[in-house]
Short mmCIF file of C-alpha atoms in Angstrom, two decimals:
data_model
loop_
_atom_site.label_atom_id
_atom_site.label_comp_id
_atom_site.label_asym_id
_atom_site.label_seq_id
_atom_site.Cartn_x
_atom_site.Cartn_y
_atom_site.Cartn_z
CA MET A 23 -4.61 -41.58 16.93
CA THR A 24 -2.08 -40.30 14.37
CA GLU A 25 0.78 -38.29 15.84
CA PRO A 26 1.16 -34.80 14.32
CA VAL A 27 3.98 -34.50 11.79
CA GLU A 28 6.90 -32.33 12.86
CA TYR A 29 7.90 -30.26 9.83
CA VAL A 30 11.15 -28.41 9.19
CA GLU A 31 11.91 -25.62 6.74
CA GLY A 32 12.41 -27.07 3.28
CA ASP A 33 9.92 -29.91 3.69
CA ARG A 34 7.42 -30.25 0.86
CA VAL A 35 3.73 -31.00 1.16
CA GLU A 36 0.95 -31.39 -1.40
CA VAL A 37 -2.14 -29.27 -0.71
CA VAL A 38 -5.30 -28.01 -2.38
CA VAL A 39 -5.27 -24.22 -2.12
CA GLY A 40 -8.18 -22.32 -0.59
CA ALA A 41 -9.22 -18.68 -0.44
CA PRO A 42 -6.83 -15.72 -0.57
CA ALA A 43 -5.91 -14.15 2.76
CA HIS A 44 -4.57 -10.79 3.83
CA GLY A 45 -0.82 -10.82 3.23
CA GLY A 46 -0.48 -11.94 -0.40
CA HIS A 47 -1.00 -15.66 0.11
CA CYS A 48 -3.77 -18.26 0.06
CA VAL A 49 -4.95 -20.50 2.89
CA ALA A 50 -4.52 -24.26 2.65
CA ARG A 51 -4.66 -27.16 5.11
CA ILE A 52 -2.32 -30.10 5.13
CA GLY A 53 -4.16 -33.40 4.87
CA GLY A 54 -7.68 -32.06 4.52
CA PRO A 55 -10.17 -29.53 5.94
CA HIS A 56 -9.12 -30.07 9.57
CA GLY A 57 -5.39 -30.22 8.97
CA ARG A 58 -2.66 -27.76 9.88
CA VAL A 59 -3.00 -24.29 8.33
CA VAL A 60 -0.38 -23.27 5.79
CA PHE A 61 -0.25 -19.87 4.06
CA VAL A 62 0.93 -20.49 0.49
CA ARG A 63 2.43 -17.82 -1.77
CA HIS A 64 2.65 -18.09 -5.57
CA ALA A 65 -0.61 -20.06 -5.62
CA LEU A 66 -4.25 -19.46 -6.59
CA PRO A 67 -7.54 -20.65 -5.09
CA GLY A 68 -8.51 -24.14 -6.27
CA GLU A 69 -5.04 -25.20 -7.35
CA ARG A 70 -3.36 -28.44 -6.30
CA VAL A 71 0.29 -27.66 -5.61
CA THR A 72 3.42 -28.88 -3.94
CA ALA A 73 4.40 -26.28 -1.36
CA GLU A 74 7.84 -25.91 0.20
CA ILE A 75 7.74 -24.82 3.84
CA THR A 76 9.60 -21.56 4.46
CA GLU A 77 8.63 -20.67 8.04
CA LEU A 78 7.38 -22.55 11.11
CA HIS A 79 4.99 -20.91 13.58
CA ARG A 80 2.81 -22.17 16.39
CA GLY A 81 -0.52 -22.96 14.77
CA TYR A 82 0.45 -22.35 11.15
CA LEU A 83 3.16 -22.63 8.51
CA ARG A 84 4.28 -20.46 5.62
CA ALA A 85 5.18 -21.96 2.26
CA ASP A 86 5.84 -21.27 -1.42
CA ALA A 87 4.11 -23.17 -4.22
CA VAL A 88 7.01 -24.75 -6.13
CA GLU A 89 5.10 -27.21 -8.33
CA ILE A 90 1.65 -26.63 -9.86
CA HIS A 91 -0.20 -29.91 -10.50
CA GLU A 92 -3.65 -28.50 -11.28
CA ALA A 93 -3.54 -24.85 -12.35
CA SER A 94 -6.28 -22.25 -12.00
CA PRO A 95 -7.60 -20.69 -15.22
CA ASP A 96 -6.59 -17.36 -13.63
CA ARG A 97 -2.89 -18.32 -13.62
CA VAL A 98 -0.60 -16.44 -16.02
CA THR A 99 3.14 -16.39 -16.64
CA ALA A 100 4.80 -13.74 -14.49
CA PRO A 101 6.16 -10.93 -16.72
CA CYS A 102 9.17 -10.50 -14.41
CA ARG A 103 11.86 -13.20 -14.32
CA PHE A 104 12.64 -12.34 -10.70
CA ALA A 105 9.07 -13.04 -9.48
CA HIS A 106 9.31 -16.63 -8.22
CA PRO A 107 9.83 -18.52 -4.96
CA GLY A 108 13.08 -17.33 -3.43
CA GLY A 109 13.24 -14.38 -5.80
CA CYS A 110 12.26 -10.73 -5.43
CA GLY A 111 9.59 -10.14 -2.80
CA GLY A 112 8.34 -6.82 -4.17
CA CYS A 113 5.34 -8.33 -6.01
CA ASP A 114 2.88 -10.90 -4.68
CA LEU A 115 0.50 -11.43 -7.60
CA GLN A 116 2.48 -11.55 -10.85
CA HIS A 117 1.14 -15.07 -11.46
CA VAL A 118 -2.47 -13.80 -11.28
CA SER A 119 -4.45 -12.44 -14.25
CA ASP A 120 -5.59 -8.81 -14.31
CA ASP A 121 -9.25 -9.31 -13.40
CA ALA A 122 -8.40 -12.05 -10.93
CA GLN A 123 -6.15 -9.63 -9.03
CA LEU A 124 -9.16 -7.34 -8.54
CA ARG A 125 -11.29 -10.28 -7.39
CA TRP A 126 -8.50 -11.47 -5.06
CA LYS A 127 -8.26 -8.06 -3.38
CA THR A 128 -12.05 -7.73 -3.20
CA ASP A 129 -12.27 -11.06 -1.37
CA VAL A 130 -9.55 -9.97 1.07
CA VAL A 131 -11.26 -6.65 1.84
CA ARG A 132 -14.62 -8.36 2.38
CA GLU A 133 -13.08 -11.00 4.67
CA GLN A 134 -11.41 -8.32 6.80
CA LEU A 135 -14.65 -6.33 7.06
CA THR A 136 -16.51 -9.46 8.17
CA ARG A 137 -13.95 -10.82 10.60
CA LEU A 138 -12.52 -7.63 12.14
CA ALA A 139 -15.22 -4.96 11.66
CA GLY A 140 -18.21 -7.25 12.23
CA ILE A 141 -19.97 -6.10 9.03
CA ASN A 142 -22.05 -8.96 7.66
CA PRO A 143 -21.98 -9.89 3.95
CA GLN A 144 -25.47 -8.50 3.34
CA ASP A 145 -24.51 -5.06 4.63
CA GLN A 146 -21.28 -5.23 2.64
CA ASP A 147 -23.31 -5.81 -0.54
CA ARG A 148 -25.04 -2.51 0.20
CA ILE A 149 -21.96 -0.38 0.98
CA PHE A 150 -19.09 -2.05 -0.91
CA VAL A 151 -18.97 -3.69 -4.34
CA ARG A 152 -15.44 -4.54 -5.48
CA VAL A 153 -11.92 -3.19 -5.84
CA GLU A 154 -11.70 -0.72 -8.73
CA ALA A 155 -8.86 -0.46 -11.23
CA LEU A 156 -7.02 2.84 -11.61
CA PRO A 157 -6.31 4.36 -15.03
CA SER A 158 -3.50 2.72 -16.98
CA ALA A 159 0.16 3.48 -16.41
CA PRO A 160 2.08 5.54 -18.97
CA ASP A 161 2.26 4.19 -22.52
CA ARG A 162 6.04 4.27 -22.75
CA LEU A 163 7.49 0.98 -21.48
CA VAL A 164 11.15 0.45 -22.36
CA ASP A 165 13.81 -2.14 -21.68
CA PRO A 166 17.08 -0.35 -20.80
CA ARG A 167 19.05 -3.50 -21.71
CA GLY A 168 17.91 -3.11 -25.33
CA GLU A 169 16.03 -6.41 -25.40
CA ALA A 170 12.72 -6.92 -27.17
CA ALA A 171 9.76 -5.20 -25.61
CA MET A 172 7.64 -7.38 -23.33
CA PRO A 173 3.93 -8.08 -23.94
CA ARG A 174 1.92 -4.98 -23.12
CA GLN A 175 0.01 -4.95 -19.80
CA PRO A 176 -0.55 -1.22 -19.32
CA ARG A 177 -2.55 -1.36 -16.09
CA LEU A 178 -0.28 -3.73 -14.24
CA LEU A 179 3.19 -2.52 -15.27
CA GLY A 180 5.15 0.72 -15.31
CA TRP A 181 3.15 2.45 -12.57
CA ARG A 182 5.47 2.62 -9.55
CA SER A 183 6.77 6.20 -9.41
CA ARG A 184 8.88 5.72 -6.27
CA VAL A 185 11.29 2.80 -6.04
CA ARG A 186 13.78 1.97 -3.29
CA TYR A 187 16.67 -0.36 -4.06
CA ALA A 188 18.83 -2.07 -1.44
CA ILE A 189 22.56 -2.65 -2.06
CA ASP A 190 24.05 -6.08 -1.36
CA ALA A 191 27.50 -7.01 0.00
CA LEU A 192 28.92 -6.96 -3.54
CA ASP A 193 27.60 -3.41 -4.08
CA ARG A 194 24.86 -4.61 -6.46
CA PRO A 195 21.42 -2.94 -6.39
CA GLY A 196 18.31 -5.02 -5.98
CA LEU A 197 15.15 -5.68 -3.99
CA LEU A 198 14.54 -7.85 -0.96
CA GLN A 199 13.26 -11.38 -0.75
CA HIS A 200 9.86 -11.79 0.86
CA ARG A 201 10.06 -11.38 4.67
CA SER A 202 13.85 -11.15 4.49
CA HIS A 203 16.75 -8.72 4.43
CA GLN A 204 18.42 -10.80 1.70
CA VAL A 205 18.99 -8.62 -1.38
CA VAL A 206 18.09 -10.10 -4.79
CA PRO A 207 20.16 -8.29 -7.45
CA ILE A 208 18.00 -7.28 -10.41
CA ASP A 209 18.56 -5.57 -13.75
CA ARG A 210 14.98 -4.39 -14.23
CA CYS A 211 11.81 -3.76 -12.23
CA VAL A 212 8.86 -4.08 -14.62
CA ILE A 213 6.37 -2.29 -12.34
CA ALA A 214 8.68 0.74 -12.06
CA HIS A 215 7.67 3.90 -13.91
CA PRO A 216 9.27 4.10 -17.40
CA ALA A 217 11.32 7.15 -16.36
CA VAL A 218 12.74 5.11 -13.45
CA GLN A 219 13.49 2.16 -15.73
CA GLU A 220 15.46 4.45 -18.04
CA LEU A 221 17.87 5.45 -15.25
CA ASP A 222 21.30 3.83 -15.21
CA LEU A 223 20.98 2.51 -11.67
CA LEU A 224 20.79 -1.28 -11.98
CA SER A 225 23.61 -1.88 -14.47
CA ARG A 226 26.39 -0.66 -12.18
CA THR A 227 27.68 -1.23 -8.66
CA TRP A 228 27.30 1.20 -5.77
CA PRO A 229 30.22 1.07 -3.34
CA ASP A 230 29.82 2.87 -0.01
CA THR A 231 26.04 2.96 -0.49
CA ASP A 232 23.32 1.23 1.50
CA ALA A 233 20.28 2.15 -0.60
CA LEU A 234 19.03 4.09 -3.61
CA GLN A 235 15.72 5.83 -4.12
CA ALA A 236 14.37 6.86 -7.53
CA VAL A 237 11.39 9.17 -8.03
CA ALA A 238 9.45 10.02 -11.21
CA SER A 239 6.84 12.67 -10.47
CA THR A 240 3.56 13.33 -12.25
CA GLY A 241 4.97 16.74 -13.16
CA GLY A 242 7.78 15.15 -15.18
CA ASP A 243 10.65 15.48 -12.68
CA VAL A 244 13.07 12.62 -12.01
CA ALA A 245 15.27 12.47 -8.92
CA VAL A 246 17.75 9.97 -7.52
CA LEU A 247 18.77 9.80 -3.86
CA ALA A 248 21.39 7.64 -2.13
CA ARG A 249 21.87 6.64 1.48
CA PRO A 250 25.60 6.35 2.28
CA ALA A 251 26.87 3.20 3.93
CA GLY A 252 27.02 3.31 7.71
CA SER A 253 24.09 5.69 8.15
CA GLN A 254 22.60 3.23 10.68
CA ALA A 255 19.17 3.29 9.09
CA ALA A 256 17.15 0.16 8.45
CA PRO A 257 17.43 -1.26 4.91
CA PRO A 258 14.61 -0.26 2.58
CA ALA A 259 11.57 -2.51 2.53
CA ASP A 260 10.24 -4.04 -0.67
CA GLU A 261 6.70 -3.59 0.57
CA LEU A 262 5.00 -0.33 -0.31
CA GLY A 263 5.47 1.44 2.99
CA ASP A 264 4.25 4.69 4.43
CA ALA A 265 7.52 6.61 4.50
CA PRO A 266 10.70 6.87 2.48
CA ALA A 267 13.86 5.07 3.45
CA GLY A 268 15.35 6.63 6.57
CA GLY A 269 18.82 7.94 7.21
CA ALA A 270 20.85 10.73 5.66
CA LEU A 271 20.04 10.94 1.95
CA LEU A 272 22.29 12.46 -0.70
CA ARG A 273 20.72 13.86 -3.86
CA LEU A 274 22.55 12.39 -6.87
CA ALA A 275 20.33 13.75 -9.63
CA GLY A 276 17.22 15.84 -10.11
CA PRO A 277 15.72 18.83 -8.30
CA ALA A 278 15.52 19.37 -4.55
CA GLU A 279 11.74 19.47 -4.96
CA VAL A 280 9.65 17.58 -7.51
CA THR A 281 6.33 18.69 -8.96
CA GLU A 282 3.25 16.54 -8.45
CA ILE A 283 -0.07 17.30 -10.15
CA ALA A 284 -3.21 16.40 -8.20
CA GLY A 285 -6.54 17.90 -7.24
CA GLY A 286 -6.22 20.57 -9.90
CA ARG A 287 -3.07 21.96 -8.26
CA ALA A 288 0.69 21.71 -8.69
CA TRP A 289 2.50 20.52 -5.56
CA ARG A 290 6.19 20.98 -4.74
CA VAL A 291 7.48 18.23 -2.46
CA PRO A 292 10.97 16.92 -1.68
CA PRO A 293 11.63 13.61 -3.44
CA GLU A 294 12.22 11.92 -0.08
CA GLY A 295 8.83 13.08 1.22
CA PHE A 296 5.65 11.01 1.15
CA TRP A 297 3.46 11.02 -1.96
CA GLN A 298 1.18 8.43 -3.48
CA ILE A 299 3.17 5.88 -5.48
CA HIS A 300 0.73 5.32 -8.35
CA PRO A 301 0.53 8.36 -10.69
CA ALA A 302 -3.29 8.24 -10.71
CA ALA A 303 -3.76 7.55 -6.98
CA ALA A 304 -3.74 11.08 -5.56
CA ASP A 305 -6.41 12.36 -7.96
CA THR A 306 -8.49 9.20 -7.50
CA LEU A 307 -8.46 9.42 -3.71
CA VAL A 308 -9.20 13.16 -3.63
CA GLY A 309 -12.13 12.57 -5.96
CA ALA A 310 -13.49 9.76 -3.79
CA VAL A 311 -13.18 11.80 -0.57
CA LEU A 312 -14.91 14.84 -2.07
CA LYS A 313 -17.73 12.75 -3.51
CA MET A 314 -18.30 11.12 -0.13
CA LEU A 315 -18.04 14.18 2.11
CA ARG A 316 -19.83 16.65 -0.18
CA PRO A 317 -18.20 19.69 1.52
CA ALA A 318 -20.42 22.77 1.72
CA PRO A 319 -19.41 26.44 2.12
CA GLY A 320 -18.64 27.33 5.73
CA GLU A 321 -17.92 23.78 6.95
CA VAL A 322 -14.90 23.39 9.23
CA ALA A 323 -12.57 20.48 8.39
CA TRP A 324 -9.68 18.49 9.85
CA ASP A 325 -7.12 16.69 7.67
CA LEU A 326 -5.45 14.25 10.07
CA TYR A 327 -2.14 12.61 9.11
CA GLY A 328 -2.34 15.24 6.39
CA GLY A 329 1.14 15.12 4.84
CA ALA A 330 1.57 17.91 2.31
CA GLY A 331 -2.12 18.84 2.68
CA LEU A 332 -3.62 17.09 -0.36
CA PHE A 333 -7.09 16.63 1.13
CA ALA A 334 -6.97 19.89 3.09
CA ALA A 335 -6.50 21.92 -0.08
CA ALA A 336 -9.45 20.23 -1.80
CA LEU A 337 -11.69 20.84 1.22
CA ALA A 338 -10.56 24.43 1.88
CA GLU A 339 -11.14 25.44 -1.74
CA ARG A 340 -14.75 24.26 -1.46
CA THR A 341 -15.66 25.34 2.06
CA GLY A 342 -13.81 28.64 2.37
CA ALA A 343 -13.67 27.89 6.09
CA ARG A 344 -11.04 26.90 8.63
CA THR A 345 -9.23 23.72 7.60
CA THR A 346 -6.60 22.21 9.91
CA VAL A 347 -3.82 19.83 8.88
CA VAL A 348 -2.24 17.67 11.58
CA GLU A 349 1.06 16.05 10.58
CA SER A 350 4.01 14.79 12.65
CA SER A 351 6.70 14.50 9.95
CA PRO A 352 8.83 17.67 9.68
CA THR A 353 9.17 17.04 5.94
CA GLY A 354 5.40 16.81 5.54
CA VAL A 355 4.80 19.89 7.68
CA ALA A 356 7.25 21.97 5.67
CA ALA A 357 5.61 20.82 2.41
CA ALA A 358 2.13 21.62 3.74
CA ARG A 359 3.13 25.12 4.86
CA LYS A 360 4.64 25.86 1.46
CA ASN A 361 1.86 24.35 -0.67
CA LEU A 362 -1.07 25.70 1.35
CA ALA A 363 0.31 29.21 1.76
CA GLY A 364 -2.16 30.57 -0.78
CA LEU A 365 -5.17 29.25 1.17
CA PRO A 366 -5.60 31.74 4.04
CA ASN A 367 -8.04 29.62 6.06
CA THR A 368 -5.68 26.66 6.44
CA GLU A 369 -3.73 25.90 9.61
CA ILE A 370 -0.88 23.37 9.97
CA VAL A 371 -0.26 21.73 13.34
CA GLU A 372 3.00 19.82 13.75
CA ALA A 373 2.14 17.03 16.17
CA LYS A 374 1.09 13.44 16.46
CA VAL A 375 -2.63 13.17 15.93
CA ASP A 376 -3.46 11.65 19.30
CA ALA A 377 -1.45 14.34 21.09
CA ALA A 378 -2.96 17.16 19.02
CA LEU A 379 -6.50 16.00 19.84
CA GLY A 380 -5.79 15.00 23.43
CA ARG A 381 -4.01 18.24 24.32
CA ARG A 382 -6.56 20.37 22.49
CA ARG A 383 -4.12 21.74 19.94
CA VAL A 384 -6.99 21.03 17.56
CA THR A 385 -10.44 21.88 18.85
CA GLY A 386 -14.02 21.73 17.59
CA PRO A 387 -16.59 22.24 16.52
CA VAL A 388 -15.75 20.40 13.30
CA ASP A 389 -17.97 19.32 10.42
CA LEU A 390 -15.72 17.15 8.26
CA VAL A 391 -12.76 14.92 9.11
CA VAL A 392 -10.35 13.11 6.79
CA LEU A 393 -8.07 10.47 8.29
CA ASP A 394 -5.21 9.06 6.20
CA PRO A 395 -3.14 7.19 8.80
CA PRO A 396 -0.06 5.02 8.24
CA ARG A 397 -0.38 1.30 7.56
CA SER A 398 -0.93 0.53 11.25
CA GLY A 399 -4.17 2.55 11.24
CA ALA A 400 -5.41 5.38 13.44
CA GLY A 401 -5.97 3.18 16.48
CA ALA A 402 -8.75 3.10 19.05
CA LYS A 403 -7.63 6.23 20.93
CA VAL A 404 -7.68 8.50 17.88
CA VAL A 405 -10.92 6.96 16.60
CA ARG A 406 -12.67 7.73 19.89
CA GLN A 407 -11.23 11.26 19.93
CA VAL A 408 -12.53 11.92 16.42
CA ALA A 409 -15.95 10.45 17.18
CA ALA A 410 -16.18 12.54 20.36
CA ALA A 411 -15.75 15.71 18.26
CA GLY A 412 -19.05 14.89 16.54
CA PRO A 413 -18.32 15.69 12.87
CA ARG A 414 -21.09 15.50 10.29
CA ALA A 415 -19.05 13.06 8.17
CA ILE A 416 -15.71 11.25 8.29
CA ALA A 417 -13.66 9.97 5.35
CA TYR A 418 -11.13 7.31 6.33
CA VAL A 419 -8.39 6.62 3.75
CA ALA A 420 -6.59 3.35 4.47
CA CYS A 421 -3.71 1.48 2.86
CA ASP A 422 -4.33 -1.67 4.94
CA PRO A 423 -7.80 -3.27 5.01
CA ALA A 424 -7.10 -5.01 8.32
CA ALA A 425 -6.24 -1.74 10.08
CA LEU A 426 -9.28 -0.11 8.48
CA ALA A 427 -11.56 -2.92 9.66
CA ARG A 428 -10.26 -2.74 13.23
CA ASP A 429 -10.83 1.02 13.33
CA LEU A 430 -14.29 0.68 11.76
CA LYS A 431 -15.25 -1.64 14.61
CA THR A 432 -14.22 1.06 17.10
CA PHE A 433 -16.08 3.74 15.15
CA ARG A 434 -19.22 1.59 15.21
CA GLU A 435 -18.93 1.24 18.98
CA ALA A 436 -18.51 5.05 19.21
CA GLY A 437 -21.68 5.78 17.22
CA TYR A 438 -20.46 6.06 13.61
CA GLU A 439 -21.42 3.58 10.88
CA PRO A 440 -19.79 3.08 7.47
CA SER A 441 -22.32 4.07 4.82
CA GLU A 442 -20.04 3.61 1.80
CA ILE A 443 -16.70 1.92 1.19
CA ARG A 444 -14.68 2.12 -2.01
CA ALA A 445 -11.41 0.34 -2.73
CA PHE A 446 -8.82 0.99 -5.42
CA ASP A 447 -6.01 -1.07 -6.89
CA CYS A 448 -3.34 1.56 -6.35
CA PHE A 449 -0.62 -1.13 -6.22
CA PRO A 450 -1.07 -3.64 -9.10
CA MET A 451 0.85 -6.92 -8.89
CA THR A 452 1.11 -6.58 -5.09
CA GLN A 453 -1.18 -7.57 -2.24
CA HIS A 454 -1.78 -3.94 -1.28
CA VAL A 455 -5.07 -2.09 -1.75
CA GLU A 456 -6.27 1.40 -0.84
CA CYS A 457 -9.71 1.87 0.71
CA VAL A 458 -11.86 4.93 1.42
CA ALA A 459 -14.72 4.64 3.91
CA LEU A 460 -17.45 7.18 4.63
CA LEU A 461 -18.67 7.18 8.24
CA LEU A 462 -21.82 8.93 9.39
CA PRO A 463 -23.26 9.33 12.92
CA THR A 464 -26.02 6.90 13.79
#
């Protein structure tokens, strides 16, 4: 019997790459179908690659594809020179063609629904088709260094309206390596909104600063925030998280509130507050939720994890009935109170959702529920509380398909079945995908 090989970080192995998996990598096995599992970044299904091991774990390894021996027809040249093994970790799929990114994310969503929610492929064919592209990013793509314009990829580039830069030990701005706090200095982020790219942030140093945040709103506002050094907040993540960088933020440029346009309304929100990162995402998600729920006059609604009240406003305008927002962030609560002030039937509850439901700060009867939880999901407790309220329909908005699938399993056990699931590529070039699920009582 052959003794298992003991690998160390930096070892290289040749593998044939398998299917994409949740997390921005593909699954491969060393030595054949029964070999040790290795999750390989910078690869595509079907490719034969040399992978360099980056992390060791019990039962699996992580690695980067550093040599491509047999390339997939879906492989393209990354438009960003920082997108490579050991480089910036902000994008996962710059080596993947446009349509293949949609197929990649569709496969990941379907695998999570099968494995974690227990929804078989036949039922998925009925309720879910594939990840949908959002409208293209703005037409104006510029290079602040004055170099020649890059080949045009309007859907994939120039869409990220909120960007957080970390500052390294030499005071240079950049983004983080994958699964690391190591800062990679950059002079351009090609997925950043054109108005962010035009800012003079990356060509200079930032002494006494831990992080920068740039915002370009759909209303045309641009704001820049800085977190002073020593604020004892965690460094900003390169992944597209649920909340802005923490710590005391100083406004360097732009208004104290930016204007966002969504759902037929103008919203005033602080630049450090939560808002959808893709300019077309808020309108797309509101449209999907309304189409699924079909709110009728007189129906009572809850908007849980409601932020500034995006979904609550859309529902209240159509029902004319009591609509309750539950939000725990003081910034979100303040924005909701200001932006929903003209809708007399709305109520804002400042509390965690599980506490608001468990302590009866929000009570039924209720007809419609929207959940838009953070990346970790609503969790079994909240799911059971919502199901126990007996709404006619539930719309679950999720930025992580694994968390969605886990919560769908709990909903199914509590008597609610998903009757429709849509997914949107709100984060091109990255592994992330936004889903909206409609749940109806069985």
